[in-house]
mmCIF file of C-alpha atoms in Angstrom:
data_model
loop_
_atom_site.group_PDB
_atom_site.id
_atom_site.type_symbol
_atom_site.label_atom_id
_atom_site.label_comp_id
_atom_site.label_asym_id
_atom_site.label_seq_id
_atom_site.Cartn_x
_atom_site.Cartn_y
_atom_site.Cartn_z
ATOM 1 C CA MET R 1 72.454 -109.515 117.387
ATOM 2 C CA THR R 2 73.788 -109.474 114.162
ATOM 3 C CA THR R 3 72.157 -109.034 110.996
ATOM 4 C CA ALA R 4 71.892 -112.291 107.911
ATOM 5 C CA PRO R 5 73.422 -110.367 105.060
ATOM 6 C CA ARG R 6 70.958 -109.916 101.810
ATOM 7 C CA SER R 7 70.880 -111.393 99.347
ATOM 8 C CA PRO R 8 72.740 -110.760 95.813
ATOM 9 C CA ARG R 9 69.376 -112.324 94.499
ATOM 10 C CA LEU R 10 66.863 -109.544 96.306
ATOM 11 C CA LEU R 11 69.125 -106.846 95.856
ATOM 12 C CA LEU R 12 68.903 -107.351 92.078
ATOM 13 C CA LEU R 13 65.378 -108.123 92.608
ATOM 14 C CA SER R 14 64.779 -104.580 93.980
ATOM 15 C CA THR R 15 67.301 -102.478 92.492
ATOM 16 C CA VAL R 16 65.369 -103.992 88.577
ATOM 17 C CA MET R 17 61.198 -103.303 90.390
ATOM 18 C CA LEU R 18 63.111 -98.731 91.059
ATOM 19 C CA ALA R 19 63.954 -98.730 88.212
ATOM 20 C CA VAL R 20 60.781 -100.515 86.554
ATOM 21 C CA ALA R 21 59.080 -98.336 88.499
ATOM 22 C CA GLY R 22 61.333 -94.808 87.389
ATOM 23 C CA ILE R 23 60.758 -95.492 83.891
ATOM 24 C CA ALA R 24 56.701 -96.079 84.066
ATOM 25 C CA LEU R 25 56.928 -92.794 85.825
ATOM 26 C CA LEU R 26 59.366 -91.166 82.625
ATOM 27 C CA GLY R 27 56.365 -92.527 80.531
ATOM 28 C CA VAL R 28 53.456 -91.022 81.667
ATOM 29 C CA PRO R 29 53.090 -87.194 79.691
ATOM 30 C CA HIS R 30 54.397 -84.202 80.678
ATOM 31 C CA GLY R 31 51.642 -82.100 82.387
ATOM 32 C CA GLN R 32 49.154 -84.523 82.511
ATOM 33 C CA GLU R 33 46.496 -84.239 84.816
ATOM 34 C CA SER R 34 44.469 -86.350 87.223
ATOM 35 C CA PRO R 35 40.891 -87.013 85.935
ATOM 36 C CA ALA R 36 39.294 -84.664 88.153
ATOM 37 C CA ALA R 37 41.679 -82.038 86.287
ATOM 38 C CA VAL R 38 40.423 -83.088 83.370
ATOM 39 C CA THR R 39 37.284 -83.256 83.509
ATOM 40 C CA ALA R 40 37.085 -79.641 84.734
ATOM 41 C CA THR R 41 39.046 -78.097 81.729
ATOM 42 C CA ASP R 42 36.916 -80.308 79.370
ATOM 43 C CA SER R 43 34.076 -78.200 80.989
ATOM 44 C CA ARG R 44 35.564 -75.275 80.584
ATOM 45 C CA ALA R 45 36.686 -76.324 77.468
ATOM 46 C CA ALA R 46 33.230 -76.767 76.397
ATOM 47 C CA THR R 47 31.469 -73.860 77.922
ATOM 48 C CA ASP R 48 33.959 -71.573 75.507
ATOM 49 C CA LEU R 49 33.164 -73.701 72.306
ATOM 50 C CA SER R 50 29.319 -72.898 72.604
ATOM 51 C CA SER R 51 30.261 -69.255 73.503
ATOM 52 C CA ALA R 52 31.957 -69.347 70.307
ATOM 53 C CA ALA R 53 29.410 -70.533 68.139
ATOM 54 C CA ALA R 54 27.400 -68.126 69.645
ATOM 55 C CA VAL R 55 28.775 -65.098 68.436
ATOM 56 C CA PRO R 56 29.392 -65.262 64.606
ATOM 57 C CA ARG R 57 32.884 -64.501 63.332
ATOM 58 C CA VAL R 58 33.575 -60.886 62.670
ATOM 59 C CA GLY R 59 34.279 -60.106 58.713
ATOM 60 C CA LYS R 60 32.517 -63.428 58.343
ATOM 61 C CA PRO R 61 28.128 -63.272 58.399
ATOM 62 C CA THR R 62 26.150 -66.481 59.560
ATOM 63 C CA ALA R 63 24.154 -67.981 56.880
ATOM 64 C CA ASP R 64 21.283 -66.065 59.474
ATOM 65 C CA THR R 65 22.538 -62.418 58.825
ATOM 66 C CA ALA R 66 25.156 -63.429 55.135
ATOM 67 C CA PRO R 67 23.304 -60.402 53.125
ATOM 68 C CA SER R 68 20.808 -61.551 50.088
ATOM 69 C CA THR R 69 22.878 -61.183 46.103
ATOM 70 C CA THR R 70 19.485 -61.030 45.403
ATOM 71 C CA PRO R 71 18.644 -57.001 43.715
ATOM 72 C CA ALA R 72 16.040 -55.485 46.349
ATOM 73 C CA THR R 73 13.398 -53.751 44.413
ATOM 74 C CA SER R 74 11.173 -50.828 44.623
ATOM 75 C CA THR R 75 7.719 -51.038 45.073
ATOM 76 C CA PRO R 76 6.241 -47.419 43.303
ATOM 77 C CA SER R 77 3.800 -45.794 45.920
ATOM 78 C CA VAL R 78 0.626 -45.174 45.186
ATOM 79 C CA HIS R 79 1.043 -41.660 44.748
ATOM 80 C CA GLU R 80 3.388 -42.653 41.618
ATOM 81 C CA SER R 81 0.874 -45.111 40.565
ATOM 82 C CA ALA R 82 -1.993 -43.229 40.628
ATOM 83 C CA LEU R 83 -0.296 -40.586 37.685
ATOM 84 C CA PRO R 84 -1.814 -40.906 34.755
ATOM 85 C CA PRO R 85 0.291 -41.511 31.674
ATOM 86 C CA HIS R 86 1.403 -38.434 29.147
ATOM 87 C CA GLY R 87 -0.876 -37.415 27.467
ATOM 88 C CA GLU R 88 -3.877 -38.286 28.960
ATOM 89 C CA GLY R 89 -5.630 -35.455 28.780
ATOM 90 C CA VAL R 90 -8.192 -33.424 30.678
ATOM 91 C CA ALA R 91 -9.547 -36.923 31.585
ATOM 92 C CA GLY R 92 -5.704 -37.415 33.890
ATOM 93 C CA ASP R 93 -6.167 -33.962 35.535
ATOM 94 C CA ARG R 94 -8.341 -35.801 38.436
ATOM 95 C CA ALA R 95 -5.827 -37.733 39.279
ATOM 96 C CA VAL R 96 -2.351 -34.810 39.144
ATOM 97 C CA GLN R 97 -4.290 -32.886 41.208
ATOM 98 C CA GLN R 98 -5.221 -35.853 43.851
ATOM 99 C CA ASN R 99 -1.684 -37.042 43.791
ATOM 100 C CA LEU R 100 -0.124 -33.589 44.630
ATOM 101 C CA GLU R 101 -2.770 -33.440 47.996
ATOM 102 C CA ALA R 102 -2.113 -36.001 49.168
ATOM 103 C CA ALA R 103 1.887 -36.308 48.608
ATOM 104 C CA TRP R 104 1.705 -32.266 50.769
ATOM 105 C CA PRO R 105 -0.858 -31.975 52.615
ATOM 106 C CA ALA R 106 -2.312 -28.894 53.370
ATOM 107 C CA ASP R 107 -1.038 -26.171 55.539
ATOM 108 C CA LEU R 108 -2.422 -23.046 55.096
ATOM 109 C CA PRO R 109 -5.811 -21.129 55.827
ATOM 110 C CA ALA R 110 -8.484 -21.898 53.258
ATOM 111 C CA ASP R 111 -8.122 -17.459 51.481
ATOM 112 C CA ASP R 112 -4.525 -17.539 51.865
ATOM 113 C CA GLU R 113 -4.093 -20.852 49.842
ATOM 114 C CA GLY R 114 -7.240 -19.558 47.659
ATOM 115 C CA GLN R 115 -4.672 -16.503 47.008
ATOM 116 C CA LEU R 116 -1.779 -17.804 46.466
ATOM 117 C CA LEU R 117 -3.160 -19.987 43.942
ATOM 118 C CA THR R 118 -4.888 -17.544 41.535
ATOM 119 C CA ALA R 119 -1.630 -15.708 41.787
ATOM 120 C CA GLY R 120 -0.187 -18.580 41.047
ATOM 121 C CA ARG R 121 -1.794 -19.898 37.627
ATOM 122 C CA ALA R 122 -1.535 -16.335 36.506
ATOM 123 C CA LEU R 123 2.160 -15.693 36.875
ATOM 124 C CA LEU R 124 2.014 -19.329 35.239
ATOM 125 C CA ARG R 125 0.619 -18.638 32.173
ATOM 126 C CA ALA R 126 1.871 -14.376 31.656
ATOM 127 C CA ASP R 127 5.167 -16.786 31.845
ATOM 128 C CA ALA R 128 4.089 -19.409 29.326
ATOM 129 C CA THR R 129 2.865 -17.841 27.022
ATOM 130 C CA GLY R 130 2.975 -14.227 27.479
ATOM 131 C CA VAL R 131 -0.697 -12.940 28.337
ATOM 132 C CA GLY R 132 -0.769 -10.768 31.418
ATOM 133 C CA ARG R 133 3.253 -10.290 31.855
ATOM 134 C CA ALA R 134 2.555 -6.240 32.291
ATOM 135 C CA LYS R 135 0.700 -6.773 35.784
ATOM 136 C CA TRP R 136 3.886 -8.261 37.613
ATOM 137 C CA PRO R 137 6.630 -5.300 36.336
ATOM 138 C CA THR R 138 8.961 -6.659 38.697
ATOM 139 C CA ILE R 139 8.776 -10.694 38.033
ATOM 140 C CA PHE R 140 8.794 -9.715 34.739
ATOM 141 C CA PRO R 141 10.436 -6.404 33.308
ATOM 142 C CA ASP R 142 11.443 -6.908 29.761
ATOM 143 C CA SER R 143 6.983 -7.119 29.519
ATOM 144 C CA GLY R 144 6.794 -4.334 27.404
ATOM 145 C CA GLY R 145 9.467 -5.110 24.785
ATOM 146 C CA ALA R 146 7.815 -7.700 22.236
ATOM 147 C CA VAL R 147 8.912 -11.336 23.847
ATOM 148 C CA ALA R 148 8.277 -13.784 21.562
ATOM 149 C CA PRO R 149 5.800 -16.266 23.784
ATOM 150 C CA ALA R 150 7.095 -19.971 24.469
ATOM 151 C CA PHE R 151 3.733 -21.265 24.356
ATOM 152 C CA ALA R 152 1.110 -20.947 22.808
ATOM 153 C CA THR R 153 -1.835 -19.722 24.488
ATOM 154 C CA ASP R 154 -5.075 -22.428 23.038
ATOM 155 C CA ARG R 155 -3.748 -25.688 24.463
ATOM 156 C CA PHE R 156 -2.498 -23.886 27.405
ATOM 157 C CA ARG R 157 -3.630 -25.310 30.404
ATOM 158 C CA VAL R 158 -3.164 -26.104 34.509
ATOM 159 C CA GLN R 159 -3.893 -30.020 35.357
ATOM 160 C CA ALA R 160 -2.825 -29.049 38.783
ATOM 161 C CA ALA R 161 -2.030 -26.569 41.894
ATOM 162 C CA ILE R 162 -1.238 -26.333 45.385
ATOM 163 C CA ALA R 163 0.299 -24.143 47.807
ATOM 164 C CA ARG R 164 2.076 -24.902 50.710
ATOM 165 C CA ARG R 165 4.380 -23.312 54.047
ATOM 166 C CA ASP R 166 7.714 -23.123 51.981
ATOM 167 C CA GLY R 167 9.293 -23.130 55.861
ATOM 168 C CA GLY R 168 7.247 -20.101 57.945
ATOM 169 C CA PRO R 169 3.883 -18.769 58.809
ATOM 170 C CA ASN R 170 5.298 -16.048 55.549
ATOM 171 C CA LYS R 171 6.625 -18.217 52.389
ATOM 172 C CA ALA R 172 4.934 -20.225 50.530
ATOM 173 C CA VAL R 173 5.179 -21.940 47.133
ATOM 174 C CA VAL R 174 2.748 -23.020 44.749
ATOM 175 C CA HIS R 175 3.994 -25.896 43.199
ATOM 176 C CA LEU R 176 1.684 -26.499 39.666
ATOM 177 C CA VAL R 177 1.532 -29.438 37.406
ATOM 178 C CA TRP R 178 0.824 -28.395 33.234
ATOM 179 C CA ALA R 179 0.319 -28.744 30.558
ATOM 180 C CA GLY R 180 1.272 -26.922 26.686
ATOM 181 C CA THR R 181 2.549 -26.738 23.238
ATOM 182 C CA ASP R 182 5.703 -25.120 22.493
ATOM 183 C CA ARG R 183 6.691 -22.582 19.294
ATOM 184 C CA GLY R 184 8.315 -25.292 17.436
ATOM 185 C CA GLY R 185 4.649 -27.351 18.035
ATOM 186 C CA THR R 186 5.874 -29.879 20.178
ATOM 187 C CA PHE R 187 2.224 -30.660 23.138
ATOM 188 C CA THR R 188 4.311 -31.852 26.219
ATOM 189 C CA ASP R 189 1.880 -32.250 30.314
ATOM 190 C CA LEU R 190 2.964 -33.160 33.307
ATOM 191 C CA ARG R 191 5.803 -30.497 33.277
ATOM 192 C CA ILE R 192 6.807 -29.047 36.653
ATOM 193 C CA THR R 193 6.432 -24.975 38.039
ATOM 194 C CA ASP R 194 6.886 -23.249 41.238
ATOM 195 C CA TRP R 195 6.723 -20.210 42.069
ATOM 196 C CA PHE R 196 7.639 -18.106 45.509
ATOM 197 C CA PHE R 197 5.908 -15.823 47.548
ATOM 198 C CA THR R 198 6.694 -14.009 50.457
ATOM 199 C CA ARG R 199 3.624 -12.512 52.715
ATOM 200 C CA THR R 200 3.274 -8.849 53.933
ATOM 201 C CA ILE R 201 0.515 -7.586 56.533
ATOM 202 C CA LYS R 202 -0.549 -3.775 56.528
ATOM 203 C CA LYS R 203 -3.378 -2.197 57.897
ATOM 204 C CA GLY R 204 -3.888 -5.914 58.617
ATOM 205 C CA THR R 205 -4.714 -6.870 55.890
ATOM 206 C CA ALA R 206 -1.937 -9.685 54.538
ATOM 207 C CA THR R 207 -0.653 -9.765 51.278
ATOM 208 C CA TRP R 208 1.699 -12.208 49.622
ATOM 209 C CA THR R 209 3.762 -10.699 47.110
ATOM 210 C CA PRO R 210 5.831 -13.328 44.150
ATOM 211 C CA GLN R 211 9.262 -13.875 44.139
ATOM 212 C CA PRO R 212 11.368 -12.896 41.047
ATOM 213 C CA ARG R 213 12.905 -15.725 39.965
ATOM 214 C CA THR R 214 17.329 -15.940 40.770
#
């Protein structure tokens, strides 16, 4: 059995078709995936983009987290607003006392507080006007000499005073706010002075002793 030779025209047509098919295959972009693979890739990309959008970039705050450019303003506290203006006189002393008591709640027994307040007021008067310094020789060692008082006695007054613990049960501080006229004739009020005390107990009796200023 003999096979008829193929027509040169048929061979040429087959060659052309193979060449066209090869060119078509070469024309496909490298790395192109099937539709199913592309769909999965696009889905992952969309998920990654949505996750990235949900997390603010470091150094670039979002609109919700961006710092405000409006200057911060502090609201005056109730204690500050309750203070009377300078020069209010005796009528404003009650407000000063209430302000102190609200700012530092009482933490001492009434007997101790009373003893401390009496001593604190006397010490302040002796220090400012010179009256009664001899009673406190350890605090005013030069009380026997001629020391001109810094403030006159006629317009001196304690506007408010509290006694509180100072870091322990045997330590206390008397916080005083006062007014007075100095030797130059200038009257000022709302001055602040602190006196510190330590407590000693002898024969069951507690005594608060003022501490010299350092």
